[in-house]
C-alpha positions as a printed NumPy array, in Angstrom:
array([[ -7.285,  22.269, -66.337],
       [ -5.502,  24.308, -64.128],
       [ -8.739,  25.213, -62.224],
       [ -7.701,  23.167, -59.331],
       [ -4.279,  25.994, -58.304],
       [ -6.263,  28.706, -59.246],
       [ -9.523,  27.557, -57.091],
       [ -6.612,  27.183, -54.075],
       [ -5.547,  30.681, -54.64 ],
       [ -9.488,  32.382, -54.268],
       [ -8.295,  33.89 , -57.882],
       [-12.151,  34.461, -59.258],
       [-11.427,  35.982, -62.676],
       [ -8.882,  33.68 , -63.735],
       [-10.444,  31.27 , -62.621],
       [-13.813,  32.846, -65.184],
       [-10.558,  32.704, -67.972],
       [-10.684,  28.971, -68.235],
       [-13.372,  28.451, -69.65 ],
       [-14.701,  28.714, -73.545],
       [-17.336,  31.121, -73.754],
       [-19.712,  27.88 , -74.061],
       [-18.432,  25.476, -71.26 ],
       [-20.733,  23.702, -69.489],
       [-20.104,  22.461, -66.278],
       [-21.5  ,  20.077, -63.798],
       [-20.481,  19.786, -60.663],
       [-21.954,  17.353, -59.052],
       [-23.104,  15.375, -62.313],
       [-26.305,  14.784, -61.732],
       [-27.437,  18.48 , -60.43 ],
       [-27.894,  21.231, -62.515],
       [-26.178,  22.865, -65.264],
       [-24.035,  25.78 , -65.425],
       [-23.458,  26.752, -68.611],
       [-23.499,  30.621, -69.158],
       [-20.337,  32.918, -68.319],
       [-23.405,  34.127, -65.714],
       [-24.267,  31.14 , -64.588],
       [-20.18 ,  30.168, -64.373],
       [-19.95 ,  33.417, -62.081],
       [-23.01 ,  32.387, -59.975],
       [-21.073,  28.841, -58.917],
       [-18.35 ,  30.341, -58.023],
       [-20.473,  32.546, -55.402],
       [-22.486,  29.851, -54.308],
       [-20.233,  26.795, -53.555],
       [-16.621,  28.586, -54.127],
       [-16.366,  31.586, -52.628],
       [-17.748,  31.017, -49.155],
       [-14.86 ,  28.638, -48.248],
       [-12.639,  28.912, -45.966],
       [-10.314,  26.853, -48.344],
       [-10.212,  24.391, -50.831],
       [ -7.184,  22.019, -51.758],
       [ -6.68 ,  19.3  , -54.821],
       [ -4.697,  16.189, -53.592],
       [ -4.106,  14.729, -56.782],
       [ -4.17 ,  11.099, -57.273],
       [ -4.185,  10.171, -60.41 ],
       [ -3.983,  11.524, -63.821],
       [ -5.246,  10.131, -66.77 ],
       [ -5.016,  12.255, -70.588],
       [ -6.909,  11.739, -73.359],
       [ -7.294,  13.334, -76.886],
       [ -8.478,  16.562, -75.705],
       [ -9.879,  15.366, -72.471],
       [ -8.196,  15.04 , -68.939],
       [ -9.575,  13.004, -65.916],
       [ -8.184,  14.033, -62.604],
       [ -8.701,  11.381, -59.408],
       [ -8.437,  13.455, -56.749],
       [ -9.338,  13.755, -52.802],
       [-10.607,  17.906, -52.307],
       [-10.603,  19.166, -48.667],
       [-12.866,  22.098, -48.113],
       [-12.467,  23.943, -45.063],
       [-15.207,  25.492, -44.193],
       [-17.092,  27.996, -42.132],
       [-17.97 ,  25.2  , -39.873],
       [-15.145,  24.189, -38.528],
       [-11.145,  24.28 , -38.329],
       [-11.554,  20.743, -39.928],
       [-11.543,  20.11 , -43.818],
       [-14.318,  18.333, -44.897],
       [-11.998,  15.373, -47.579],
       [-14.537,  14.363, -50.334],
       [-13.263,  11.641, -52.707],
       [-14.036,  12.963, -56.756],
       [-12.929,  11.887, -60.151],
       [-13.291,  15.094, -62.322],
       [-13.341,  15.357, -66.008],
       [-11.878,  17.978, -68.134],
       [-12.995,  18.385, -71.433],
       [-10.522,  20.725, -73.836],
       [-11.01 ,  23.101, -76.661],
       [ -7.56 ,  25.156, -77.925],
       [ -6.667,  24.961, -74.398],
       [ -9.611,  26.204, -72.476],
       [-12.136,  23.829, -70.246],
       [-14.978,  23.212, -72.464],
       [-16.76 ,  20.972, -69.92 ],
       [-15.905,  20.287, -66.559],
       [-17.957,  17.327, -65.085],
       [-17.304,  16.103, -61.199],
       [-18.309,  12.975, -60.359],
       [-18.705,  12.741, -56.206],
       [-21.207,  12.089, -53.536],
       [-23.314,  14.976, -52.337],
       [-24.463,  12.412, -49.912],
       [-21.522,  11.723, -48.464],
       [-20.967,  15.751, -47.524],
       [-24.855,  15.709, -46.104],
       [-24.294,  13.358, -44.007],
       [-20.244,  15.394, -42.922],
       [-22.455,  18.564, -42.313],
       [-25.229,  16.78 , -40.339],
       [-22.935,  15.276, -37.279],
       [-21.699,  18.762, -36.951],
       [-24.978,  18.806, -35.69 ],
       [-26.556,  23.069, -35.348],
       [-23.308,  24.249, -36.29 ],
       [-23.289,  21.861, -39.741],
       [-27.045,  21.845, -40.274],
       [-27.162,  25.788, -40.202],
       [-24.466,  25.933, -42.466],
       [-26.621,  22.742, -44.981],
       [-29.458,  25.246, -44.084],
       [-27.322,  28.619, -45.388],
       [-26.315,  26.743, -48.559],
       [-29.117,  25.775, -49.591],
       [-31.336,  29.846, -49.097],
       [-27.365,  30.593, -51.048],
       [-28.283,  28.549, -53.953],
       [-32.059,  29.576, -54.635],
       [-31.338,  32.682, -53.985],
       [-27.968,  32.499, -56.536],
       [-28.738,  30.028, -59.02 ],
       [-33.263,  29.803, -58.123],
       [-34.927,  27.071, -57.258],
       [-34.707,  24.609, -60.054],
       [-30.973,  24.562, -59.033],
       [-32.04 ,  23.504, -55.599],
       [-33.833,  21.056, -56.349],
       [-31.418,  19.565, -59.305],
       [-28.843,  19.286, -56.283],
       [-31.46 ,  17.829, -54.076],
       [-32.013,  14.89 , -57.116],
       [-28.481,  14.313, -57.123],
       [-28.56 ,  13.047, -53.639],
       [-30.097,  10.016, -55.447],
       [-28.413,   8.681, -58.475],
       [-30.924,   7.07 , -61.224],
       [-28.155,   3.806, -61.312],
       [-27.131,   2.042, -57.853],
       [-23.91 ,   1.306, -56.48 ],
       [-24.923,  -2.462, -56.935],
       [-25.898,  -2.147, -60.06 ],
       [-22.785,  -0.075, -60.924],
       [-20.757,  -2.141, -59.498],
       [-21.816,  -5.232, -61.745],
       [-20.986,  -3.327, -65.192],
       [-17.571,  -2.393, -63.913],
       [-16.352,  -5.778, -62.986],
       [-17.848,  -7.298, -65.789],
       [-16.515,  -4.73 , -67.988],
       [-12.687,  -5.633, -66.306],
       [-13.016,  -8.914, -66.714],
       [-14.402,  -9.395, -70.332],
       [-11.383, -10.507, -71.761],
       [-10.832, -13.339, -69.842],
       [-14.571, -14.635, -69.872],
       [-17.91 , -14.427, -71.537],
       [-18.395, -11.056, -72.492],
       [-21.983,  -9.233, -70.465],
       [-24.753,  -9.012, -73.363],
       [-24.226,  -5.092, -72.802],
       [-20.657,  -4.591, -73.954],
       [-22.122,  -5.785, -77.287],
       [-24.708,  -2.62 , -77.59 ],
       [-22.347,  -0.235, -76.337],
       [-20.695,   2.802, -77.753],
       [-16.937,   3.022, -77.647],
       [-14.027,   5.297, -76.84 ],
       [-10.68 ,   4.565, -76.344],
       [ -7.974,   6.176, -74.74 ],
       [ -4.382,   4.759, -74.752],
       [ -1.333,   6.502, -73.409],
       [  0.589,   7.37 , -76.298],
       [ -2.512,   8.003, -79.022],
       [ -2.858,  11.22 , -80.234],
       [ -6.622,  10.287, -81.235],
       [ -9.066,   8.374, -79.472],
       [-10.432,   4.409, -80.685],
       [-12.943,   2.217, -80.272],
       [-14.295,  -0.863, -81.671],
       [-14.425,  -3.939, -79.198],
       [-11.327,  -5.249, -79.825],
       [ -9.703,  -2.117, -78.758],
       [-11.471,  -2.435, -75.469],
       [-10.334,  -5.888, -74.857],
       [ -6.767,  -5.107, -75.405],
       [ -7.155,  -1.957, -73.133],
       [ -8.776,  -4.998, -70.455],
       [ -5.292,  -6.737, -71.271],
       [ -3.276,  -4.129, -70.429],
       [ -4.689,  -4.08 , -66.74 ],
       [ -2.535,  -7.103, -65.889],
       [ -4.275,  -9.594, -63.102],
       [ -5.726,  -9.023, -60.259],
       [ -7.668,  -6.202, -61.508],
       [ -9.388,  -4.149, -58.756],
       [-12.397,  -1.286, -58.325],
       [-10.288,   1.692, -56.687],
       [-13.261,   4.242, -57.148],
       [-16.699,   4.231, -58.218],
       [-19.035,   7.386, -57.952],
       [-22.44 ,   6.872, -58.927],
       [-24.128,  10.615, -60.38 ],
       [-27.35 ,  10.827, -61.657],
       [-27.453,   8.407, -64.271],
       [-24.149,   7.95 , -65.311],
       [-20.74 ,   6.335, -63.455],
       [-17.248,   7.305, -63.291],
       [-14.799,   4.033, -61.621],
       [-11.3  ,   3.519, -61.21 ],
       [ -9.826,   0.332, -62.294],
       [ -6.603,  -0.526, -60.991],
       [ -4.272,  -3.855, -61.725],
       [ -0.713,  -5.393, -61.23 ],
       [  0.429,  -3.152, -64.996],
       [ -1.665,  -0.09 , -65.194],
       [ -4.737,   1.405, -64.264],
       [ -7.441,   3.485, -66.241],
       [-10.328,   4.999, -66.025],
       [-13.927,   4.492, -66.435],
       [-16.938,   7.137, -67.566],
       [-20.262,   5.545, -68.372],
       [-23.613,   6.982, -69.287],
       [-27.413,   5.666, -69.713],
       [-30.434,   6.409, -70.685],
       [-31.911,   3.59 , -69.681],
       [-30.665,   2.785, -65.611],
       [-30.513,  -1.005, -66.728],
       [-27.564,  -0.939, -68.49 ],
       [-24.479,   1.587, -70.198],
       [-25.374,   2.865, -73.738],
       [-21.297,   4.978, -73.449],
       [-18.061,   3.959, -72.236],
       [-15.234,   6.195, -72.163],
       [-11.916,   4.428, -70.95 ],
       [ -8.319,   7.013, -70.778],
       [ -5.47 ,   4.871, -69.808],
       [ -3.55 ,   6.617, -66.712],
       [ -0.736,   8.901, -67.782],
       [  2.399,   7.931, -66.335],
       [  4.373,   9.892, -63.996],
       [  7.326,  11.562, -64.937]])
């Protein structure tokens, strides 16, 4: 999961070697999936290579069994101007034998689009070139999927209600959806993930008091959120086949700083 540093130095070949042969890239989640070597090469050539510089500013890191999630700010210096486009993101890396088997980036393509549009002709021109590049290198389907990612199927208000209900679950009556959800709980120091409502309640309790949602991203039919209390922090990844309620939850404690 050395991907951010390899991207920063622009080493395409080394970046490609970080992935397993069948690795999948979802960047952003809710758009197209890139699941072959050829598609990953095209992803680099389409989204990374045209930028003047891409840097990742780490905010928090969450390490579980077989996965790492990072809360970052991605600073991209484009061809539009010297001031970078700064995008808050939550990036999940699923690992296999020391290599990346899945990279899933939760960020808002709508915010990036608004930034480009605010740069008037230069920004709109860059957006047009970007769309042509997606269509040419990745295909029309990927271009359509990227457009669909602009409007997630889960609303921010609904996602906020889910997360706020979840982190308050041990302090009052539970939301009904929690009783029908598959849990995957990764606690600091554990070598394997756990499941079960009691484990979830213990994880929520470990946050302490004054819990707040620090960041929340809706991406397609999924939600990523960072929650912070006065004792600890955690990242929540929620998936759903029904936009009315989530049916999968992955919770990972923040890894303490060395």
